[in-house]
Amino acid sequence: MVALVTIVLLFLVALCSPAIVGTKPIVCNYKGNLYFPCLGYFNPKWENPIFIKDKFRGVYPRSLKQKDAESWAVWPLVYQDPYRRVKADEWHGVPSSREMLDNPVQNHGKPSAHNFFGTTPYGVDVFAGMVHGTRIAVLVGFVSMGIASFIGITIGALAGYFRGWIDVVLSRLIEVVMCIPTLVLILALISVIAEPTVWHLMAIIGVTSWTSIARLTRAEFLKLREMDYVAAARALGASHVRIIFIHVLRNALAPVLVPISFGVAAAILIESALSFLGFGAPPPNPSWGNLLHLGQDHILGKMWWLVLFPGLGIFLTVLCYNLVGEGLQEATDPRLRQAGK
Amino acid sequence: MLQYLVRRMLWGLLTLLLITFVIYGLIRFMPGDPALLKLYQESSDKKITAEQIEQQRKMYGLDQPFYIAYVKWLGDVLTGNLQTSFAYKAPVSSVIGERIGRTLMLTINSLILEYLLAIPLGLYFTARSSRLDERSGSMLLFMLYSLPSFCGALFLQLWFAVYLEWLPLHGMQSDNYEQLSTLGKTWDLFKHALLPVAAFTYGGLAYYSRFLKATMNETVRQDYIRTARAKGIGPLKVLCWHAFRNSLIPLVTQIGLTLPALLSGAIILERIFSWPGIGTLFFQSILERDYPIIMGLVLMFSILTLLGQLLADVLYAFVDPRVSYK
């Protein structure tokens, strides 16, 4: 239960990340119009071009006041940026009594009241990076497992439902893919792409991790296709596609959720491992693995916050998905259910 | 049984062919040309002529389309020749052979540790089922199981090597390794291997003890265990003698499945600890576009995976008389 709540929380954080930390206002009134510059964090194109034309250069508080004295804005909860170093004079709300207001660089960026999780050697706020990194973590888990479940369920369903030579061919295919060392294949695939982005990563993880889903779906279909209701549906003249996807799949779905849930955890793990190894999305992207990579590069600088916080983030997320998977397994596996009593 | 083995072997060979063909095609499509890379390294100031490039490409066998080059590679492999590494200018088999021992030193030690620790832990938790110490212990194991090895490795490095300075941060030998006595050399190696082995071990330890506990929980409910208890056999003997022997079956077959992980699991951790083994070699060869080495390693990983699965199935039939492949 706690795990489920945490995952929902993670989703919320990912969805609201620009409203939690950022340097772009959530809503602002500029020259009589309302804008939502914070959407630029989701996609740079969603940031209204007027701000580029008016030479804001990404620094909103000062520019807004200078260019339009009437303007007002609603700011994110914390004024920090996941991409760049925030300077002292940017934010007018900071009390002037503090001596050093620029984000600290090198290994001076210990966690403080201004940088909750410290800063990277380049003065970028780690907390901002972590919050915006949840977007990648959540996306990777869902997009790659979406692809994997689509492939896995289709192949498993076809093999289990039709049996015969289709089953033989598809089962062999599953076996062959299972034998390919995943990490080797992923690294080879990534090296082929000249400029890998997060989306490439997700697709690659998706197409390499569908085997366990396919196997389980096949087993479920083998069992369910003999049920009376399938025969009844067939007698009523339902087509194969309808029987597979409407009647049988709905009943097979609960057990299939188990490998999907574990798969989400594995996908997040692979993504962060790849970013950590420098094979992932290019560094300005705030991903937990990238932060961890920085932490390893500067490990001799004793910057514990660069290792601890992203590491904990990855760990907790993987733990939660594993717990959910475990819970689902207990709920769907009759042998384990007996054990509980 | 023999027929089954032969069939499995044939399928395995076919799978191998498919895997190596796909990977060979993929790496040939990687951006970057090893021939150019090589020439740039050799002549930093001189201009490189198109002729030189052509010559170098011919030397590496890059002038042919990949499927022809693949057939050539396959032919070489079948005669026991894994071709020559671009970067090391030595036969691939000797380059790999030189490093495989270092990787095995980590993985075999950690595998032994995993089993040595996981079996008593699993038994203990079965015995103390549903009590407070079992619940907290199981939760701890689950957390260890979910802690990605590279995070764990970094935490270990940060704490033991950077803050406490008890152990070296990375590498396999100290700088003054050559001057040390035999005992000193062993001690030095031990110190360097301690953190990587720990990082390797904890995940597997958590996995195996949870695995053993799950199978034991199932065995303990069997009728013959109740019979044994009814006969008045002590709880310790029932657990360790009657129940454990039957829970051993899945545990033994797991060994086969861990075979590929012995080498490929090292890829990430070796990189973190700069351990000069197979994993580091694999990374370097991908970055340097050293095709023969990549192919040699892929071949090795795939063979191990297939052998591991076969071994698991055969062992299963061997230890459990109820299973037969007819």
CSV table of C-alpha atoms in Angstrom, one decimal, chain B residues 101-301:
chain,number,residue,atom,x,y,z
B,101,GLY,CA,40.7,-14.7,-14.8
B,102,ARG,CA,40.4,-11.3,-13.2
B,103,THR,CA,36.7,-11.2,-13.8
B,104,LEU,CA,36.3,-14.8,-12.5
B,105,MET,CA,38.3,-13.9,-9.4
B,106,LEU,CA,35.5,-11.4,-8.5
B,107,THR,CA,32.5,-13.4,-9.6
B,108,ILE,CA,33.4,-16.9,-8.4
B,109,ASN,CA,34.3,-15.5,-5.0
B,110,SER,CA,31.1,-13.7,-4.7
B,111,LEU,CA,29.1,-16.6,-5.9
B,112,ILE,CA,30.6,-18.8,-3.2
B,113,LEU,CA,30.0,-16.1,-0.6
B,114,GLU,CA,26.4,-15.8,-1.8
B,115,TYR,CA,25.6,-19.5,-1.4
B,116,LEU,CA,27.6,-19.8,1.9
B,117,LEU,CA,25.6,-16.9,3.5
B,118,ALA,CA,22.3,-17.4,1.7
B,119,ILE,CA,21.7,-21.0,2.8
B,120,PRO,CA,21.9,-20.4,6.6
B,121,LEU,CA,20.0,-17.2,6.3
B,122,GLY,CA,17.2,-18.8,4.3
B,123,LEU,CA,17.0,-21.7,6.8
B,124,TYR,CA,17.0,-19.4,9.7
B,125,PHE,CA,14.2,-17.3,8.3
B,126,THR,CA,12.1,-20.3,7.6
B,127,ALA,CA,12.6,-21.5,11.1
B,128,ARG,CA,11.6,-18.1,12.6
B,129,SER,CA,8.8,-17.6,10.1
B,130,SER,CA,6.4,-14.7,10.9
B,131,ARG,CA,8.3,-13.6,14.0
B,132,LEU,CA,9.6,-10.1,14.4
B,133,ASP,CA,13.3,-10.8,13.5
B,134,GLU,CA,12.2,-12.7,10.4
B,135,ARG,CA,9.9,-10.0,9.2
B,136,SER,CA,12.5,-7.2,9.7
B,137,GLY,CA,15.2,-9.4,8.2
B,138,SER,CA,13.1,-10.3,5.2
B,139,MET,CA,12.3,-6.6,4.7
B,140,LEU,CA,16.0,-5.8,4.8
B,141,LEU,CA,16.7,-8.5,2.3
B,142,PHE,CA,14.0,-7.2,0.0
B,143,MET,CA,15.5,-3.7,0.2
B,144,LEU,CA,19.0,-5.1,-0.6
B,145,TYR,CA,17.5,-6.9,-3.5
B,146,SER,CA,16.0,-3.7,-4.8
B,147,LEU,CA,19.2,-1.6,-4.4
B,148,PRO,CA,20.7,-1.5,-7.8
B,149,SER,CA,24.3,-2.8,-7.7
B,150,PHE,CA,25.8,0.4,-9.1
B,151,CYS,CA,24.2,2.5,-6.4
B,152,GLY,CA,25.3,0.1,-3.8
B,153,ALA,CA,28.8,0.1,-5.3
B,154,LEU,CA,29.0,3.9,-5.2
B,155,PHE,CA,27.8,4.0,-1.6
B,156,LEU,CA,30.4,1.5,-0.6
B,157,GLN,CA,33.1,3.4,-2.5
B,158,LEU,CA,32.1,6.7,-0.9
B,159,TRP,CA,32.0,5.4,2.6
B,160,PHE,CA,34.9,2.9,2.8
B,161,ALA,CA,37.3,4.4,0.2
B,162,VAL,CA,36.7,8.1,0.3
B,163,TYR,CA,35.5,8.9,3.8
B,164,LEU,CA,37.1,6.2,5.9
B,165,GLU,CA,40.0,5.6,3.5
B,166,TRP,CA,40.2,2.0,4.6
B,167,LEU,CA,40.2,0.5,1.2
B,168,PRO,CA,41.5,1.6,-2.3
B,169,LEU,CA,38.9,3.3,-4.4
B,170,HIS,CA,39.5,1.4,-7.7
B,171,GLY,CA,41.9,-0.6,-9.7
B,172,MET,CA,43.3,-4.0,-9.1
B,173,GLN,CA,46.8,-3.4,-7.8
B,174,SER,CA,48.6,-0.7,-6.0
B,175,ASP,CA,51.3,1.3,-7.9
B,176,ASN,CA,54.1,-0.5,-6.0
B,177,TYR,CA,52.6,-3.9,-6.6
B,178,GLU,CA,55.7,-5.3,-8.3
B,179,GLN,CA,58.0,-4.6,-5.3
B,180,LEU,CA,55.7,-6.4,-2.8
B,181,SER,CA,56.4,-9.8,-1.4
B,182,THR,CA,54.1,-12.7,-2.3
B,183,LEU,CA,52.2,-12.2,0.9
B,184,GLY,CA,52.0,-8.5,0.3
B,185,LYS,CA,50.8,-9.0,-3.2
B,186,THR,CA,48.0,-11.3,-2.0
B,187,TRP,CA,47.0,-8.8,0.7
B,188,ASP,CA,47.0,-6.0,-1.9
B,189,LEU,CA,44.8,-7.9,-4.2
B,190,PHE,CA,42.5,-8.8,-1.4
B,191,LYS,CA,42.1,-5.2,-0.4
B,192,HIS,CA,41.3,-4.1,-3.9
B,193,ALA,CA,38.9,-7.0,-4.5
B,194,LEU,CA,37.0,-6.5,-1.2
B,195,LEU,CA,34.7,-3.7,-2.3
B,196,PRO,CA,33.8,-5.1,-5.8
B,197,VAL,CA,33.1,-8.5,-4.3
B,198,ALA,CA,30.9,-7.0,-1.7
B,199,ALA,CA,29.0,-5.0,-4.3
B,200,PHE,CA,28.7,-8.2,-6.4
B,201,THR,CA,27.5,-10.3,-3.5
B,202,TYR,CA,24.8,-8.4,-1.7
B,203,GLY,CA,22.2,-8.5,-4.5
B,204,GLY,CA,22.7,-12.2,-5.1
B,205,LEU,CA,22.7,-13.0,-1.4
B,206,ALA,CA,19.3,-11.3,-1.0
B,207,TYR,CA,18.0,-13.0,-4.1
B,208,TYR,CA,19.1,-16.5,-3.0
B,209,SER,CA,18.0,-16.3,0.6
B,210,ARG,CA,14.6,-15.0,-0.5
B,211,PHE,CA,14.4,-17.8,-3.1
B,212,LEU,CA,15.4,-20.5,-0.6
B,213,LYS,CA,12.9,-19.2,1.9
B,214,ALA,CA,10.1,-19.2,-0.6
B,215,THR,CA,10.8,-22.8,-1.7
B,216,MET,CA,11.3,-23.9,1.9
B,217,ASN,CA,8.0,-22.4,2.9
B,218,GLU,CA,6.4,-24.6,0.2
B,219,THR,CA,8.3,-27.7,1.3
B,220,VAL,CA,7.5,-27.3,4.9
B,221,ARG,CA,3.8,-27.7,4.3
B,222,GLN,CA,4.2,-31.1,2.6
B,223,ASP,CA,2.8,-34.2,4.1
B,224,TYR,CA,6.1,-36.0,4.7
B,225,ILE,CA,7.3,-33.1,6.8
B,226,ARG,CA,4.2,-33.5,9.0
B,227,THR,CA,4.9,-37.2,9.2
B,228,ALA,CA,8.5,-36.5,10.2
B,229,ARG,CA,7.3,-34.2,12.9
B,230,ALA,CA,4.8,-36.7,14.1
B,231,LYS,CA,7.5,-39.3,14.4
B,232,GLY,CA,9.0,-37.0,17.0
B,233,ILE,CA,12.0,-35.8,15.1
B,234,GLY,CA,13.3,-32.5,16.4
B,235,PRO,CA,12.5,-29.3,14.5
B,236,LEU,CA,16.1,-28.6,13.7
B,237,LYS,CA,16.6,-32.0,12.1
B,238,VAL,CA,13.3,-31.8,10.2
B,239,LEU,CA,14.3,-28.4,8.8
B,240,CYS,CA,17.9,-29.1,7.9
B,241,TRP,CA,17.6,-32.8,6.9
B,242,HIS,CA,14.2,-33.5,5.5
B,243,ALA,CA,13.0,-30.2,4.2
B,244,PHE,CA,16.2,-28.6,3.1
B,245,ARG,CA,17.2,-31.5,0.9
B,246,ASN,CA,14.1,-31.1,-1.2
B,247,SER,CA,14.4,-27.3,-1.4
B,248,LEU,CA,17.9,-27.8,-2.7
B,249,ILE,CA,16.6,-28.8,-6.2
B,250,PRO,CA,15.6,-25.4,-7.4
B,251,LEU,CA,18.6,-23.9,-5.7
B,252,VAL,CA,21.0,-26.2,-7.6
B,253,THR,CA,19.4,-25.6,-11.0
B,254,GLN,CA,19.8,-21.9,-10.3
B,255,ILE,CA,23.5,-22.3,-10.6
B,256,GLY,CA,23.1,-23.0,-14.3
B,257,LEU,CA,21.2,-19.8,-14.8
B,258,THR,CA,23.8,-17.7,-13.0
B,259,LEU,CA,26.5,-18.8,-15.3
B,260,PRO,CA,26.1,-16.0,-17.8
B,261,ALA,CA,25.6,-13.5,-15.0
B,262,LEU,CA,29.1,-14.5,-13.8
B,263,LEU,CA,30.6,-12.7,-16.7
B,264,SER,CA,28.0,-10.2,-18.0
B,265,GLY,CA,27.0,-9.1,-14.5
B,266,ALA,CA,30.5,-7.7,-14.2
B,267,ILE,CA,30.1,-5.2,-17.0
B,268,ILE,CA,28.8,-2.3,-14.9
B,269,LEU,CA,30.6,-3.0,-11.7
B,270,GLU,CA,34.0,-3.5,-13.3
B,271,ARG,CA,33.6,-0.1,-14.9
B,272,ILE,CA,32.8,1.5,-11.6
B,273,PHE,CA,35.8,-0.1,-9.9
B,274,SER,CA,38.1,0.2,-12.9
B,275,TRP,CA,38.7,-3.5,-12.6
B,276,PRO,CA,40.7,-4.6,-15.7
B,277,GLY,CA,38.5,-7.6,-16.6
B,278,ILE,CA,36.0,-8.7,-19.2
B,279,GLY,CA,33.5,-5.9,-18.5
B,280,THR,CA,36.0,-3.1,-18.9
B,281,LEU,CA,37.3,-4.8,-22.1
B,282,PHE,CA,33.7,-4.9,-23.5
B,283,PHE,CA,33.2,-1.2,-22.9
B,284,GLN,CA,36.6,-0.2,-24.4
B,285,SER,CA,36.0,-2.3,-27.4
B,286,ILE,CA,32.6,-0.7,-28.0
B,287,LEU,CA,34.1,2.8,-27.7
B,288,GLU,CA,37.1,1.9,-29.9
B,289,ARG,CA,34.9,0.0,-32.4
B,290,ASP,CA,37.1,-3.0,-32.0
B,291,TYR,CA,34.7,-5.4,-33.9
B,292,PRO,CA,36.6,-8.7,-33.4
B,293,ILE,CA,36.7,-8.2,-29.6
B,294,ILE,CA,33.0,-7.3,-29.4
B,295,MET,CA,32.1,-10.3,-31.5
B,296,GLY,CA,34.3,-12.6,-29.4
B,297,LEU,CA,32.7,-11.4,-26.2
B,298,VAL,CA,29.2,-11.6,-27.6
B,299,LEU,CA,29.9,-15.2,-28.7
B,300,MET,CA,31.2,-16.0,-25.3
B,301,PHE,CA,28.2,-14.4,-23.4
